[in-house]
CSV table of C-alpha atoms and ligand atoms in Angstrom, one decimal:
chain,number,residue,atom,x,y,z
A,21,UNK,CA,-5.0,-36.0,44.7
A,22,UNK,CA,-8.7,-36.1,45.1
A,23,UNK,CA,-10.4,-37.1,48.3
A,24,UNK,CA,-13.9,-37.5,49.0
A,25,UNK,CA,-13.6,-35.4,52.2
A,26,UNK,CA,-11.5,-35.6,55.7
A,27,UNK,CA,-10.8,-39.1,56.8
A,28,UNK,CA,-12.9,-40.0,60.0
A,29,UNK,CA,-10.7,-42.7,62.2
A,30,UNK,CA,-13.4,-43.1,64.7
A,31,UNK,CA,-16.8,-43.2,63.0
A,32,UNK,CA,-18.2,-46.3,64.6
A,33,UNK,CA,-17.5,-44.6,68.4
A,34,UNK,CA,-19.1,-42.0,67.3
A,35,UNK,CA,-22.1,-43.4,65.6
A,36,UNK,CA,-22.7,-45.4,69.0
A,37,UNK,CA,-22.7,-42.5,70.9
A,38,UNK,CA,-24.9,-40.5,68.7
A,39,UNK,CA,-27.0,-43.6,69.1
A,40,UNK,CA,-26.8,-44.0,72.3
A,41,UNK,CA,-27.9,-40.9,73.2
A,42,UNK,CA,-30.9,-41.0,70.9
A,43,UNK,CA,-33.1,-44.1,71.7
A,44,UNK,CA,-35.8,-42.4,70.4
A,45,UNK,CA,-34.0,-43.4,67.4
A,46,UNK,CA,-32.8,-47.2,67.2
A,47,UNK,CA,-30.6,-48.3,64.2
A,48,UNK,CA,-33.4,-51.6,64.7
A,49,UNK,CA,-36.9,-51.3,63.8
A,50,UNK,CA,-40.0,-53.5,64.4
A,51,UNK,CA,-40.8,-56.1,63.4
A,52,UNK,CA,-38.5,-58.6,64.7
A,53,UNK,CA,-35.5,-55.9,64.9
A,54,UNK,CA,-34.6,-55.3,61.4
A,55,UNK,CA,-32.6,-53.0,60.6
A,56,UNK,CA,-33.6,-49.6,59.7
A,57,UNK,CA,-33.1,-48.8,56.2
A,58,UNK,CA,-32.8,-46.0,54.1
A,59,UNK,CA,-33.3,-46.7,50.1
A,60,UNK,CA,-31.2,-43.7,48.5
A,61,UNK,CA,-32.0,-42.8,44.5
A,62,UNK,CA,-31.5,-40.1,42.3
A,63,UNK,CA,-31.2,-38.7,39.0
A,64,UNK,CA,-29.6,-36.0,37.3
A,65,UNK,CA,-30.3,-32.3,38.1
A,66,UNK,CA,-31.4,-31.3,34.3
A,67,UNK,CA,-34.5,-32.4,32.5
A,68,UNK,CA,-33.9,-35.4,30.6
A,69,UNK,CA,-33.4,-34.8,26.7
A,70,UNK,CA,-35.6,-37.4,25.6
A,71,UNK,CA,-39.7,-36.1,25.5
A,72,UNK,CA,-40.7,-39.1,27.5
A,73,UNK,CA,-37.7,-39.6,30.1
A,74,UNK,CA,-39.1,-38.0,32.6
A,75,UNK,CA,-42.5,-39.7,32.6
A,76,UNK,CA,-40.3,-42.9,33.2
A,77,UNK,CA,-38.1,-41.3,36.3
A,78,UNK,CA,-41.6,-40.3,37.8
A,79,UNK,CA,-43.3,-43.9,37.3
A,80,UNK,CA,-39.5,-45.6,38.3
A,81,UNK,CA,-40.1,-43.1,41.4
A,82,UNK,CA,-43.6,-44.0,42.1
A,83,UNK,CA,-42.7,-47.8,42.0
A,84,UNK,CA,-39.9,-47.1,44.9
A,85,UNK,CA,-42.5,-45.3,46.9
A,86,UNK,CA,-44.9,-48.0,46.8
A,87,UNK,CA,-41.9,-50.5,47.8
A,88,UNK,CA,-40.8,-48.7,50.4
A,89,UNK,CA,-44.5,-47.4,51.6
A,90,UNK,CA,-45.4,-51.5,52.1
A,91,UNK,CA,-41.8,-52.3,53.7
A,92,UNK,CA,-41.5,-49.3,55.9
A,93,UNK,CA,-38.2,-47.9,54.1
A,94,UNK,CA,-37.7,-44.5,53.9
A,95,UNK,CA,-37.3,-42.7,50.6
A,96,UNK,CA,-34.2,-39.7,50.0
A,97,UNK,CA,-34.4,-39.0,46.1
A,98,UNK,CA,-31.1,-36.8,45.3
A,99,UNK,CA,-30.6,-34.8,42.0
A,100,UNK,CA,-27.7,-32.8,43.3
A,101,UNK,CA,-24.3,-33.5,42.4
A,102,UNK,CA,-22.6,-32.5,45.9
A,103,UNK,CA,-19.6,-32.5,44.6
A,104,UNK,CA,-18.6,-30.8,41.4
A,105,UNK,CA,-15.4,-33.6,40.8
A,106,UNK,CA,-18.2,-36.9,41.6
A,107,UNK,CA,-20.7,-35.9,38.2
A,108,UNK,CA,-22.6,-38.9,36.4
A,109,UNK,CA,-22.5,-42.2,37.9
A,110,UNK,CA,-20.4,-40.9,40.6
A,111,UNK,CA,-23.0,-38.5,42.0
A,112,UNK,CA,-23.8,-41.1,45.0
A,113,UNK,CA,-20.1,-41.8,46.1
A,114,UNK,CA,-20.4,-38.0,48.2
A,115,UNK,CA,-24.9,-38.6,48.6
A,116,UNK,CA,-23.8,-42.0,50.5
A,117,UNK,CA,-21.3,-40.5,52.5
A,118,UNK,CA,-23.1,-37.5,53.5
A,119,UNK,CA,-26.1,-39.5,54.4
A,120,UNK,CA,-24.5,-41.7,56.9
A,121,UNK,CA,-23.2,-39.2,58.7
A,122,UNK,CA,-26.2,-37.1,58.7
A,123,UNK,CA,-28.7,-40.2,59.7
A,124,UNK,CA,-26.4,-42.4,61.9
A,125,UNK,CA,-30.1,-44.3,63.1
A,126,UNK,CA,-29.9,-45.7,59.9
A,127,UNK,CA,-28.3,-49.0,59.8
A,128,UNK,CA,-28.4,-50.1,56.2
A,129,UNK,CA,-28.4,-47.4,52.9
A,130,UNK,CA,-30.1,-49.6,50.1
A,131,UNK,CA,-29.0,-47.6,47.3
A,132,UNK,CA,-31.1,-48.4,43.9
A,133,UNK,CA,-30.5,-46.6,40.3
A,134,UNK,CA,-33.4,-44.5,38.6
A,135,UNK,CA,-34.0,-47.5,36.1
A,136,UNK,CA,-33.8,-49.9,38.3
A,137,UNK,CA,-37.5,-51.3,39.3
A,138,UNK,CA,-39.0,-53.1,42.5
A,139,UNK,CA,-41.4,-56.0,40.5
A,140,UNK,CA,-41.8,-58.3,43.5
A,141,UNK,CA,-43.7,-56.2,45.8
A,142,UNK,CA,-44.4,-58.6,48.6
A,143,UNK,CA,-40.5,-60.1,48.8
A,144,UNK,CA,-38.7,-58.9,52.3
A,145,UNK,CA,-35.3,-59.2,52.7
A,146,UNK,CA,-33.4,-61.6,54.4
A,147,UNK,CA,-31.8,-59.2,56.6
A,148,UNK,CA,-30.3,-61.7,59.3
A,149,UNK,CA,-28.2,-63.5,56.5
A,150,UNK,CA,-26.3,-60.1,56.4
A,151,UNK,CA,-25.5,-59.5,59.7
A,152,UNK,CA,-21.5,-60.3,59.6
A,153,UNK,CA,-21.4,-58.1,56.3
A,154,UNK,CA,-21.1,-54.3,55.6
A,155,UNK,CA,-21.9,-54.5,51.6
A,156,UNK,CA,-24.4,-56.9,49.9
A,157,UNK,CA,-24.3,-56.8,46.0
A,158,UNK,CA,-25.8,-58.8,43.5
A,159,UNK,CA,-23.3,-61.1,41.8
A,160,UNK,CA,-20.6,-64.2,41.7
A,161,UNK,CA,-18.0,-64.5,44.0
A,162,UNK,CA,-15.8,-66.8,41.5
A,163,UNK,CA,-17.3,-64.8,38.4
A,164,UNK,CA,-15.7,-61.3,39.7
A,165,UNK,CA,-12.5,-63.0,41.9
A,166,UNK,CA,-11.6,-65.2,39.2
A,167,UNK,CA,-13.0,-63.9,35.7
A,168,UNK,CA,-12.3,-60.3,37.1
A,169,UNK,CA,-15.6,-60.3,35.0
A,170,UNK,CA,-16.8,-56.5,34.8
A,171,UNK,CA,-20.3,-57.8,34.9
A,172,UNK,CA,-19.2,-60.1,38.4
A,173,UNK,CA,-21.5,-57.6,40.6
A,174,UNK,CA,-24.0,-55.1,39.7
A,175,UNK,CA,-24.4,-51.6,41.6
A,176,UNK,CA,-27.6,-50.8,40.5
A,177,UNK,CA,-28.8,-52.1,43.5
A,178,UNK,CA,-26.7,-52.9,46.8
A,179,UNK,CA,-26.9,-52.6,50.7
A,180,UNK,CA,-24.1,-50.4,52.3
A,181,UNK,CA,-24.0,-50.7,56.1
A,182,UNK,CA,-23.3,-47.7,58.2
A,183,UNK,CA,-20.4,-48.1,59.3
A,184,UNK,CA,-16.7,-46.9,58.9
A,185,UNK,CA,-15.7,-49.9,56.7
A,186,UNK,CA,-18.3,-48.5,54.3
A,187,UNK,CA,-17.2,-44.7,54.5
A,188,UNK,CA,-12.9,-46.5,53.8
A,189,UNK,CA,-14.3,-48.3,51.4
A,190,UNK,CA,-16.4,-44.5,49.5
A,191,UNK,CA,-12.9,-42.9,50.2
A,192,UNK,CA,-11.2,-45.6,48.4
A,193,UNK,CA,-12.9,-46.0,45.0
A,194,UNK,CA,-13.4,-42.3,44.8
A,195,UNK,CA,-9.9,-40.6,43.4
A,196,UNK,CA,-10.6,-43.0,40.9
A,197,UNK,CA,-13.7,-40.9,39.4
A,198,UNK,CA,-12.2,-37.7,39.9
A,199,UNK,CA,-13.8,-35.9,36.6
A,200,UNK,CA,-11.3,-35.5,34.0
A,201,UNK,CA,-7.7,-37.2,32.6
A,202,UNK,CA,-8.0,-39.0,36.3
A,203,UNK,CA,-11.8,-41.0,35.5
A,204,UNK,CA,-10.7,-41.4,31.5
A,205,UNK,CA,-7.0,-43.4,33.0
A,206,UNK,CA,-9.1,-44.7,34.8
A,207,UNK,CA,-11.6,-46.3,32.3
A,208,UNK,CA,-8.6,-47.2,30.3
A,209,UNK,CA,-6.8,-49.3,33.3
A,210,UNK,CA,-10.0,-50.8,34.3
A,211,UNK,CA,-11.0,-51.9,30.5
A,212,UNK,CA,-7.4,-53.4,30.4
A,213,UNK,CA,-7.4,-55.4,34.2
A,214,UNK,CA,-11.1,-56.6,34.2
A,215,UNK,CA,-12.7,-59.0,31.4
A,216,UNK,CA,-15.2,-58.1,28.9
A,217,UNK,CA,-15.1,-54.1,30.1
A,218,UNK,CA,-15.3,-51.8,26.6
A,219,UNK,CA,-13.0,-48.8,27.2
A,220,UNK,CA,-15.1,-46.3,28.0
A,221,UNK,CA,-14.7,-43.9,31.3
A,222,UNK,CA,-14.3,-45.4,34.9
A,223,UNK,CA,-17.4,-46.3,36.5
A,224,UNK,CA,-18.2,-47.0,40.2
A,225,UNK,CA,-18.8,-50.6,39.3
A,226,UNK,CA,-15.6,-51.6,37.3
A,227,UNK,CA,-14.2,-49.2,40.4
A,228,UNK,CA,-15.1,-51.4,43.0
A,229,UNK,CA,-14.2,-54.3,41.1
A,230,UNK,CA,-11.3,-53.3,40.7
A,231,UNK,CA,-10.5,-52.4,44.5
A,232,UNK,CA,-12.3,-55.6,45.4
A,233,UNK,CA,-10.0,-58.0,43.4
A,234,UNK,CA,-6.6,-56.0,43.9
A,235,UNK,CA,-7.6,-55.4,47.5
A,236,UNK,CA,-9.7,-58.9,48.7
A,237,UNK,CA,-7.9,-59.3,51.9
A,238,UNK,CA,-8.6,-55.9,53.2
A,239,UNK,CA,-12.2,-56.2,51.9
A,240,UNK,CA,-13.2,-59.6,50.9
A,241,UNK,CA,-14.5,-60.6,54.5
A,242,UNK,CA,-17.6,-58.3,54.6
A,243,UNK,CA,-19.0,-58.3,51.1
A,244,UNK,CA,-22.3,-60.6,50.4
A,245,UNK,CA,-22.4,-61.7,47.3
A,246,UNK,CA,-26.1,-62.5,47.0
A,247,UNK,CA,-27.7,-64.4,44.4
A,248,UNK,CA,-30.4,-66.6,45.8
A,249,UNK,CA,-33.0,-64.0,44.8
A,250,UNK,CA,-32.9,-60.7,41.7
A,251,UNK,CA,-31.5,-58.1,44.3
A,252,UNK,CA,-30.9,-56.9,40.9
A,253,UNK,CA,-32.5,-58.9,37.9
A,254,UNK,CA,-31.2,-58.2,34.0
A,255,UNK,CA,-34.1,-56.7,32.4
A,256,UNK,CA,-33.9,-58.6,29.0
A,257,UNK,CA,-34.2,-62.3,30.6
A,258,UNK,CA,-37.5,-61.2,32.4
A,259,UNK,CA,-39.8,-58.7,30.7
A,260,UNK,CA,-41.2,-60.8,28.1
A,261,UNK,CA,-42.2,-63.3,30.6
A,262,UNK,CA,-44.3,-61.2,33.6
A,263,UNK,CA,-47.1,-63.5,32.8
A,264,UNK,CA,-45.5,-66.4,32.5
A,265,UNK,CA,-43.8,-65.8,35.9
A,266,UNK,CA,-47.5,-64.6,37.6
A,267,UNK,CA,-49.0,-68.4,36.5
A,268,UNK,CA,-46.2,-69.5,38.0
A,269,UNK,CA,-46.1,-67.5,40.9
A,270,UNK,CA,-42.5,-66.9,41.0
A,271,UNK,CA,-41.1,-63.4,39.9
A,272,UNK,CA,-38.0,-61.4,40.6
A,273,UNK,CA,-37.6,-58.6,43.0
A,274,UNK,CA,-36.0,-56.3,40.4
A,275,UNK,CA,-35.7,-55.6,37.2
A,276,UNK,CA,-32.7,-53.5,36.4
A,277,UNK,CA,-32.9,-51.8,32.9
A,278,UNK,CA,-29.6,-51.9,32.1
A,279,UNK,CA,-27.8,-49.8,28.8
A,280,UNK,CA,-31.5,-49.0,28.3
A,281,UNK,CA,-30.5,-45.3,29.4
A,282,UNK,CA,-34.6,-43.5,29.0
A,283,UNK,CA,-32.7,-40.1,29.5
A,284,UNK,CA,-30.3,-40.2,26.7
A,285,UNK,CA,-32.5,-41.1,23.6
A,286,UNK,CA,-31.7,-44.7,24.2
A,287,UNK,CA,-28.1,-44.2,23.2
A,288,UNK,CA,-26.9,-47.3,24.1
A,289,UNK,CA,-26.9,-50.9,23.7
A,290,UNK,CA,-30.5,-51.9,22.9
A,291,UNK,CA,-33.8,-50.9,20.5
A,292,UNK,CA,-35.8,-48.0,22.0
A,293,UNK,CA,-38.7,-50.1,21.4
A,294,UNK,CA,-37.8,-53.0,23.1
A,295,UNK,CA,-36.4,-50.6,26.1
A,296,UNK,CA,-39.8,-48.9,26.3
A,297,UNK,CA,-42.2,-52.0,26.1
A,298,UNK,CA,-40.1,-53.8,28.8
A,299,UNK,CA,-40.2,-50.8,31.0
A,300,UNK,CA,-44.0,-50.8,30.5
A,301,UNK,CA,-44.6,-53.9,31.6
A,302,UNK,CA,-42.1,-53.9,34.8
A,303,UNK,CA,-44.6,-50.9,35.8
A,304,UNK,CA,-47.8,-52.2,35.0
A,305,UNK,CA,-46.4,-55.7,36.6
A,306,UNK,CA,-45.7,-53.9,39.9
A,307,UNK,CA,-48.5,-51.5,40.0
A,308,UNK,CA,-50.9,-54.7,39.4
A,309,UNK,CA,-50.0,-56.2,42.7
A,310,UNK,CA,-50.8,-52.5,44.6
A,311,UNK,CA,-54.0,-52.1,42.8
A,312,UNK,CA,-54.7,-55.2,43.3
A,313,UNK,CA,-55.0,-54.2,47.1
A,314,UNK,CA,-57.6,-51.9,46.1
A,315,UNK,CA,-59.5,-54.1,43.7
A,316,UNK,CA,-58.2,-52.8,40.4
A,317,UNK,CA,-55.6,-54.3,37.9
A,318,UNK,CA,-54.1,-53.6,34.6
A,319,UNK,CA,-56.4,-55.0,31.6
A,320,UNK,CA,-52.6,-56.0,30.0
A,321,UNK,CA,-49.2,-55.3,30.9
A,322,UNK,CA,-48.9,-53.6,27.6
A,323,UNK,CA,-50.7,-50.2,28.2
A,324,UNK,CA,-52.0,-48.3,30.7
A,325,UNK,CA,-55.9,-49.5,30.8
A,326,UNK,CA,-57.2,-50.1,34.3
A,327,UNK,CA,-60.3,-52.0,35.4
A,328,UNK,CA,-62.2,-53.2,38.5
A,329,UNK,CA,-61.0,-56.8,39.4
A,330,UNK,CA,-62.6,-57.1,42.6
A,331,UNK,CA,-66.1,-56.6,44.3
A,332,UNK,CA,-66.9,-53.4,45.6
A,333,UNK,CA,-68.2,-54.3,48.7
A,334,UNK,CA,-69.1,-51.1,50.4
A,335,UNK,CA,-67.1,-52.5,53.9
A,336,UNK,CA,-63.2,-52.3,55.1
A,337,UNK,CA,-61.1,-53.9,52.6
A,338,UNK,CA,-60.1,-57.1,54.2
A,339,UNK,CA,-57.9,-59.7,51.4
A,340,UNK,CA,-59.2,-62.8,51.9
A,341,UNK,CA,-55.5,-63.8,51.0
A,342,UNK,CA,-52.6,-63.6,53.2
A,343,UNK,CA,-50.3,-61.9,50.9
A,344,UNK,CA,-52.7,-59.2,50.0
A,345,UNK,CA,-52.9,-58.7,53.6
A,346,UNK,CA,-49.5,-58.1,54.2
A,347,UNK,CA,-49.1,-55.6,51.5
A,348,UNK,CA,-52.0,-53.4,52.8
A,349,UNK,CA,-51.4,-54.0,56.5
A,350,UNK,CA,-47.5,-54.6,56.8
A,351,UNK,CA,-46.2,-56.5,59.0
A,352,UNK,CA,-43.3,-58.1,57.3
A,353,UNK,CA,-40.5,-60.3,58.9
A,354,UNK,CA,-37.2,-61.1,57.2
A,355,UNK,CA,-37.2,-64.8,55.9
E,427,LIG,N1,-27.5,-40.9,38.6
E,427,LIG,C1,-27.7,-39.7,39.3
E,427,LIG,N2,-27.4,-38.5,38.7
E,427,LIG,C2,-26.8,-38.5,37.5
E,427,LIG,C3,-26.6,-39.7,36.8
E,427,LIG,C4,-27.0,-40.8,37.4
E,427,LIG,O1,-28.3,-39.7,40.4
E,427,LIG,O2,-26.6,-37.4,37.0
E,427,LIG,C5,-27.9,-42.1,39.2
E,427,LIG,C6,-29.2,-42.7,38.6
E,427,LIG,O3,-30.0,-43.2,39.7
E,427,LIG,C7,-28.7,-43.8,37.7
E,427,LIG,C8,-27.5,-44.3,38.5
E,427,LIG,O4,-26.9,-43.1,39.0
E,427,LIG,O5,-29.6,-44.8,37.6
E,427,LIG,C9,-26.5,-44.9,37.6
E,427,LIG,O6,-26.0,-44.1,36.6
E,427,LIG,P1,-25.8,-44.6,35.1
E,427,LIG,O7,-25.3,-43.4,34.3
E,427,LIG,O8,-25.1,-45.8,35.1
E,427,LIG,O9,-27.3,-44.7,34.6
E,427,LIG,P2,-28.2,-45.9,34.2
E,427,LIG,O10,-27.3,-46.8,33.4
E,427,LIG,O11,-28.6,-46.5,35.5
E,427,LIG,O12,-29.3,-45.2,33.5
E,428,LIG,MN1,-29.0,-48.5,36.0
């Protein structure tokens, strides 16, 4: 059967060696000893078939880089499928693994899909509330445990500790997406055991359902589900309302645009249109509160007009308000 690679019994000995031996490079980072984290994206190795896909990988890109640039994150943007069996979805089963190993300073691997996009540019995470846990997803508890709902967490956006729970827990869910008859049973056992999943291929999502529910007392104990805050948001409740939600002051950390898919001619479940414009305005929404750092801002969320909203003073840039502050000078704690 397929394997993700050779089993390793005594990663987190190792890891604290490696550490050990390297205090140059601390798994805990100032400020205040958060963890260090490494936000892992990616997209496919090919050009995308639709004229403007690309255009939206590269803004989608640019939006991580100024998330990470403010939160001191580092940035590793795959398009490689490492492994020819792991294709699609799969690609970062093999990336995730292979990173850990490689960078054993870092603590936490944030991994975040290519459509998935950072609209609350200010919001830290609240990295002590995970300390007991190796995975944090987005999602219900009772609504994946109980419904077995397919939708019960979202993987467009999740923590994954380093650790060797996290590398069992790769090296379990992969055989499932082995490419082929394998991923297609798969998808047809998963669309049967979990509720509202349409039969189509396994996916890494309905796969760690699945292992999750079948598996909870060998699991359960170190998975967060989080859902005090949009570690991943559902882009069709939010898009229309950016404007709303910045009178309000109150906006979510992501917007994930999912079944939008920008690299397959919109394929899937929703009007291009509506896909495109909502995508827009995530962008704009985000890139207002950089430029707003610099005195600039969108004239509307709707296109791609820019104008002068502050005073050019001729001195150092110095926000009169404490959250611009913080963006252009970080110094962020976790809440
Ligand atoms: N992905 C990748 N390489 C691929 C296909 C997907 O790195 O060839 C990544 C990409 O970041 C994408 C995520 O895997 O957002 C989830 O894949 P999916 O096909 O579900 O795409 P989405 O629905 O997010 O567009
Ligand atoms: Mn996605």
């Amino acid at each position: 059967a397929y394997s993700l690679g050779r089993t390793i019994p005594d990663y987190d000995a190792r890891r604290s060696a490696w550490l050990a031996t390297h205090p140059e490079f601390p798994a805990r980072v100032h400020p205040a000893g958060r963890p260090r984290v490494l936000l892992v994206t990616g997209s496919a190795p090919y050009r995308c078939p639709d004229p403007d896909g690309d255009h939206l990988l590269l803004r989608a890109f640019k939006n991580k880089a100024d998330y990470c640039r403010v939160h001191g994150i580092e940035v590793f943007y795959n398009t490689a499928f490492l492994d020819h069996e792991m294709s699609g979805f799969w690609a970062k089963l093999p990336l995730l693994r292979s990173l850990m190993m490689a960078h054993p300073e870092v603590e936490f691997i944030w991994w975040m899909d290519s459509d998935a996009v950072f609209t609350d540019m200010a919001f830290e995470l609240p990295w002590d509330r995970y300390a007991a846990h190796n995975l944090v997803v987005h999602g219900w508890e009772a609504k994946m445990y109980e419904e077995k709902s397919w939708v019960g967490i979202n993987t467009g956006s999740f923590l994954l500790r380093n650790c060797q729970w996290s590398l069992d827990l790769l090296h379990a869910i992969a055989p499932m997406g082995a490419r082929g008859p394998v991923r297609d049973m798969h998808g047809e056992l998963f669309a049967k055991e979990l509720s509202g999943r349409p039969p189509f291929e396994a996916d890494d999502q309905s796969a760690l359902i699945y292992l999750l529910v079948t598996q909870r007392d060998k699991w359960g104990a170190k998975v967060f589900f989080e859902n005090s805050y949009e570690l991943n948001g559902f882009w069709e409740l939010i898009v229309d309302r950016y404007e709303e939600m910045r009178r309000k002051g109150q906006w979510p950390l992501v917007t994930h645009f999912v079944g939008c898919k920008p690299c397959r001619r919109y394929a899937d479940s929703y009007p291009a249109d509506r896909c495109r414009l909502g995508m827009e305005r995530a962008f704009n929404f985000a890139d207002d509160q950089i430029l707003k750092l610099y005195g600039f801002g969108h004239e509307s969320l709707n296109g791609t007009a820019v104008q002068r909203v502050g005073n050019d003073t001729g001195g150092p840039l110095d926000a009169e308000d404490e959250e611009l502050r913080q963006l252009l000078h970080p110094t962020f704690r976790a809440a």
